[in-house]
């Protein structure tokens, strides 16, 4: 493989119940880092990277074939989520004096809400792939028609994955609409940097360069406050072991059953990206940085992972694994959850003539 022209492998990833075939593509770089991506949901299936001794392992929870991803218990493993990532209160919002009703496909604390774009969100659609070996990238496109999952406007969405020889994987989402709508596309991989997916992520060391976060209520909807992290278990401004305070008596942590909140990011720097998170696994030495141009980062500590969801009638995880509680974490850069209902939050409205662009960069290293 020459660095000016990469080879992108394509293979089958199985068939959906309606007979459509899903494909899986492999990007690789000069250091042995690989990313496997399927056109089902523009989903990141695996990310393999070396530890401090050069041992390459898969850092992502997921399934061995498309049936698992299409299964009813898939908790959005690796997904490209849309149209709106995270929760919308009561599955309702008003835009330009018109009320919109969305699916209430989640029930948090006994209160129904809309989650991650609805029943058949972007993560359950087959995207059209264009391979770009000259830049080691794949671009996926999808047209979401007016009214799909209750959202207004026909939306043309594009997601590009690119891997370079600095061990950076980028995920870039771009979209335009023909009518005003709301949009918050989110990338949703579940990481365990140890590569051992049966172990807890509570020993990972996390740094979030954020002095505020969004407290949530019993239904996991932001209260509207941008609260200071100082003196609370939400303070990750210094690298801190995730498990150290996760079970503290702290109301919003108790409502969410652990970490499942949006932290407020600083403004992007001159390159348009700012550091959103740095996480390290002390055992393997693997480290991942997340950079973004978004206003928030959702840190979710895998509190809803449950082995029963990977047994019996439900697809098992990779290699037959039934993933346990808190064995993976998500760091999802995003607009603020429930922004369509919260006038004080940065707007997530997209109008005709505007271009939505969500840039995300994952940087892998080991020390
Ligand atoms: C949310 C969690 C949710 C998970 C899987 C995360 O983005 O914050 O509350 O359980 O996605 O759906």
PDB file of N, CA and C in Angstrom, residues 61 63 73-75 77 190 300-312 314-317 321-328:
ATOM      1  N   UNK A  61     -17.381  -2.366  20.713  1.00  0.00           N
ATOM      2  CA  UNK A  61     -18.493  -3.312  20.851  1.00  0.00           C
ATOM      3  C   UNK A  61     -19.243  -3.339  19.507  1.00  0.00           C
ATOM      4  N   UNK A  63     -21.458  -6.248  16.484  1.00  0.00           N
ATOM      5  CA  UNK A  63     -21.952  -7.568  16.098  1.00  0.00           C
ATOM      6  C   UNK A  63     -21.110  -8.103  14.936  1.00  0.00           C
ATOM      7  N   UNK A  73     -32.511  -5.090  19.698  1.00  0.00           N
ATOM      8  CA  UNK A  73     -31.830  -4.677  20.928  1.00  0.00           C
ATOM      9  C   UNK A  73     -30.511  -3.945  20.671  1.00  0.00           C
ATOM     10  N   UNK A  74     -30.224  -3.658  19.409  1.00  0.00           N
ATOM     11  CA  UNK A  74     -28.968  -2.946  19.118  1.00  0.00           C
ATOM     12  C   UNK A  74     -29.004  -1.556  19.769  1.00  0.00           C
ATOM     13  N   UNK A  75     -28.096  -1.287  20.708  1.00  0.00           N
ATOM     14  CA  UNK A  75     -28.111   0.027  21.371  1.00  0.00           C
ATOM     15  C   UNK A  75     -27.326   1.085  20.592  1.00  0.00           C
ATOM     16  N   UNK A  77     -24.851   0.612  18.372  1.00  0.00           N
ATOM     17  CA  UNK A  77     -23.420   0.334  18.271  1.00  0.00           C
ATOM     18  C   UNK A  77     -22.847   0.963  16.996  1.00  0.00           C
ATOM     19  N   UNK A 190     -19.167   2.526  20.646  1.00  0.00           N
ATOM     20  CA  UNK A 190     -18.985   2.105  22.039  1.00  0.00           C
ATOM     21  C   UNK A 190     -17.555   1.602  22.200  1.00  0.00           C
ATOM     22  N   UNK A 300     -21.349   8.855  27.814  1.00  0.00           N
ATOM     23  CA  UNK A 300     -22.269   7.812  28.265  1.00  0.00           C
ATOM     24  C   UNK A 300     -21.421   6.621  28.696  1.00  0.00           C
ATOM     25  N   UNK A 301     -21.587   6.182  29.932  1.00  0.00           N
ATOM     26  CA  UNK A 301     -20.723   5.144  30.497  1.00  0.00           C
ATOM     27  C   UNK A 301     -21.239   3.719  30.383  1.00  0.00           C
ATOM     28  N   UNK A 302     -22.150   3.459  29.434  1.00  0.00           N
ATOM     29  CA  UNK A 302     -22.619   2.087  29.212  1.00  0.00           C
ATOM     30  C   UNK A 302     -23.530   1.556  30.311  1.00  0.00           C
ATOM     31  N   UNK A 303     -24.282   2.473  30.943  1.00  0.00           N
ATOM     32  CA  UNK A 303     -25.126   2.081  32.079  1.00  0.00           C
ATOM     33  C   UNK A 303     -26.294   1.175  31.697  1.00  0.00           C
ATOM     34  N   UNK A 304     -26.694   1.230  30.415  1.00  0.00           N
ATOM     35  CA  UNK A 304     -27.848   0.416  30.010  1.00  0.00           C
ATOM     36  C   UNK A 304     -27.420  -0.887  29.344  1.00  0.00           C
ATOM     37  N   UNK A 305     -26.113  -1.136  29.242  1.00  0.00           N
ATOM     38  CA  UNK A 305     -25.686  -2.413  28.654  1.00  0.00           C
ATOM     39  C   UNK A 305     -26.058  -3.533  29.611  1.00  0.00           C
ATOM     40  N   UNK A 306     -26.642  -4.591  29.041  1.00  0.00           N
ATOM     41  CA  UNK A 306     -27.121  -5.685  29.879  1.00  0.00           C
ATOM     42  C   UNK A 306     -26.974  -6.998  29.111  1.00  0.00           C
ATOM     43  N   UNK A 307     -26.345  -8.013  29.709  1.00  0.00           N
ATOM     44  CA  UNK A 307     -26.071  -9.254  28.979  1.00  0.00           C
ATOM     45  C   UNK A 307     -27.328  -9.918  28.400  1.00  0.00           C
ATOM     46  N   UNK A 308     -28.485  -9.712  29.032  1.00  0.00           N
ATOM     47  CA  UNK A 308     -29.730 -10.324  28.510  1.00  0.00           C
ATOM     48  C   UNK A 308     -30.052  -9.830  27.100  1.00  0.00           C
ATOM     49  N   UNK A 309     -29.565  -8.631  26.757  1.00  0.00           N
ATOM     50  CA  UNK A 309     -29.851  -8.084  25.429  1.00  0.00           C
ATOM     51  C   UNK A 309     -28.977  -8.726  24.344  1.00  0.00           C
ATOM     52  N   UNK A 310     -28.119  -9.665  24.741  1.00  0.00           N
ATOM     53  CA  UNK A 310     -27.225 -10.327  23.776  1.00  0.00           C
ATOM     54  C   UNK A 310     -27.337 -11.844  23.900  1.00  0.00           C
ATOM     55  N   UNK A 311     -28.499 -12.281  24.369  1.00  0.00           N
ATOM     56  CA  UNK A 311     -28.707 -13.718  24.582  1.00  0.00           C
ATOM     57  C   UNK A 311     -30.067 -14.115  24.034  1.00  0.00           C
ATOM     58  N   UNK A 312     -30.285 -15.448  23.934  1.00  0.00           N
ATOM     59  CA  UNK A 312     -31.594 -15.970  23.547  1.00  0.00           C
ATOM     60  C   UNK A 312     -32.001 -15.478  22.184  1.00  0.00           C
ATOM     61  N   UNK A 314     -32.042 -12.570  21.082  1.00  0.00           N
ATOM     62  CA  UNK A 314     -31.325 -11.376  20.629  1.00  0.00           C
ATOM     63  C   UNK A 314     -29.926 -11.734  20.145  1.00  0.00           C
ATOM     64  N   UNK A 315     -29.446 -11.000  19.140  1.00  0.00           N
ATOM     65  CA  UNK A 315     -28.131 -11.285  18.576  1.00  0.00           C
ATOM     66  C   UNK A 315     -27.052 -11.118  19.643  1.00  0.00           C
ATOM     67  N   UNK A 316     -26.100 -12.046  19.646  1.00  0.00           N
ATOM     68  CA  UNK A 316     -24.986 -11.902  20.584  1.00  0.00           C
ATOM     69  C   UNK A 316     -23.984 -10.906  20.011  1.00  0.00           C
ATOM     70  N   UNK A 317     -23.149 -10.398  20.897  1.00  0.00           N
ATOM     71  CA  UNK A 317     -22.117  -9.464  20.455  1.00  0.00           C
ATOM     72  C   UNK A 317     -21.035 -10.202  19.674  1.00  0.00           C
ATOM     73  N   UNK A 321     -20.138 -12.794  22.420  1.00  0.00           N
ATOM     74  CA  UNK A 321     -20.082 -12.140  23.732  1.00  0.00           C
ATOM     75  C   UNK A 321     -21.434 -11.512  24.106  1.00  0.00           C
ATOM     76  N   UNK A 322     -21.779 -11.618  25.392  1.00  0.00           N
ATOM     77  CA  UNK A 322     -22.952 -10.919  25.934  1.00  0.00           C
ATOM     78  C   UNK A 322     -22.396  -9.754  26.752  1.00  0.00           C
ATOM     79  N   UNK A 323     -22.515  -8.562  26.213  1.00  0.00           N
ATOM     80  CA  UNK A 323     -21.844  -7.410  26.823  1.00  0.00           C
ATOM     81  C   UNK A 323     -22.452  -7.047  28.171  1.00  0.00           C
ATOM     82  N   UNK A 324     -21.586  -6.883  29.139  1.00  0.00           N
ATOM     83  CA  UNK A 324     -21.999  -6.559  30.507  1.00  0.00           C
ATOM     84  C   UNK A 324     -22.084  -5.046  30.692  1.00  0.00           C
ATOM     85  N   UNK A 325     -22.800  -4.694  31.766  1.00  0.00           N
ATOM     86  CA  UNK A 325     -22.926  -3.333  32.303  1.00  0.00           C
ATOM     87  C   UNK A 325     -21.569  -2.607  32.302  1.00  0.00           C
ATOM     88  N   UNK A 326     -21.568  -1.415  31.734  1.00  0.00           N
ATOM     89  CA  UNK A 326     -20.400  -0.524  31.797  1.00  0.00           C
ATOM     90  C   UNK A 326     -19.107  -1.134  31.239  1.00  0.00           C
ATOM     91  N   UNK A 327     -19.246  -1.920  30.158  1.00  0.00           N
ATOM     92  CA  UNK A 327     -18.038  -2.451  29.516  1.00  0.00           C
ATOM     93  C   UNK A 327     -17.638  -1.626  28.288  1.00  0.00           C
ATOM     94  N   UNK A 328     -18.367  -0.536  28.037  1.00  0.00           N
ATOM     95  CA  UNK A 328     -17.980   0.361  26.942  1.00  0.00           C
ATOM     96  C   UNK A 328     -18.460   1.763  27.266  1.00  0.00           C
TER      97      UNK A 328
END
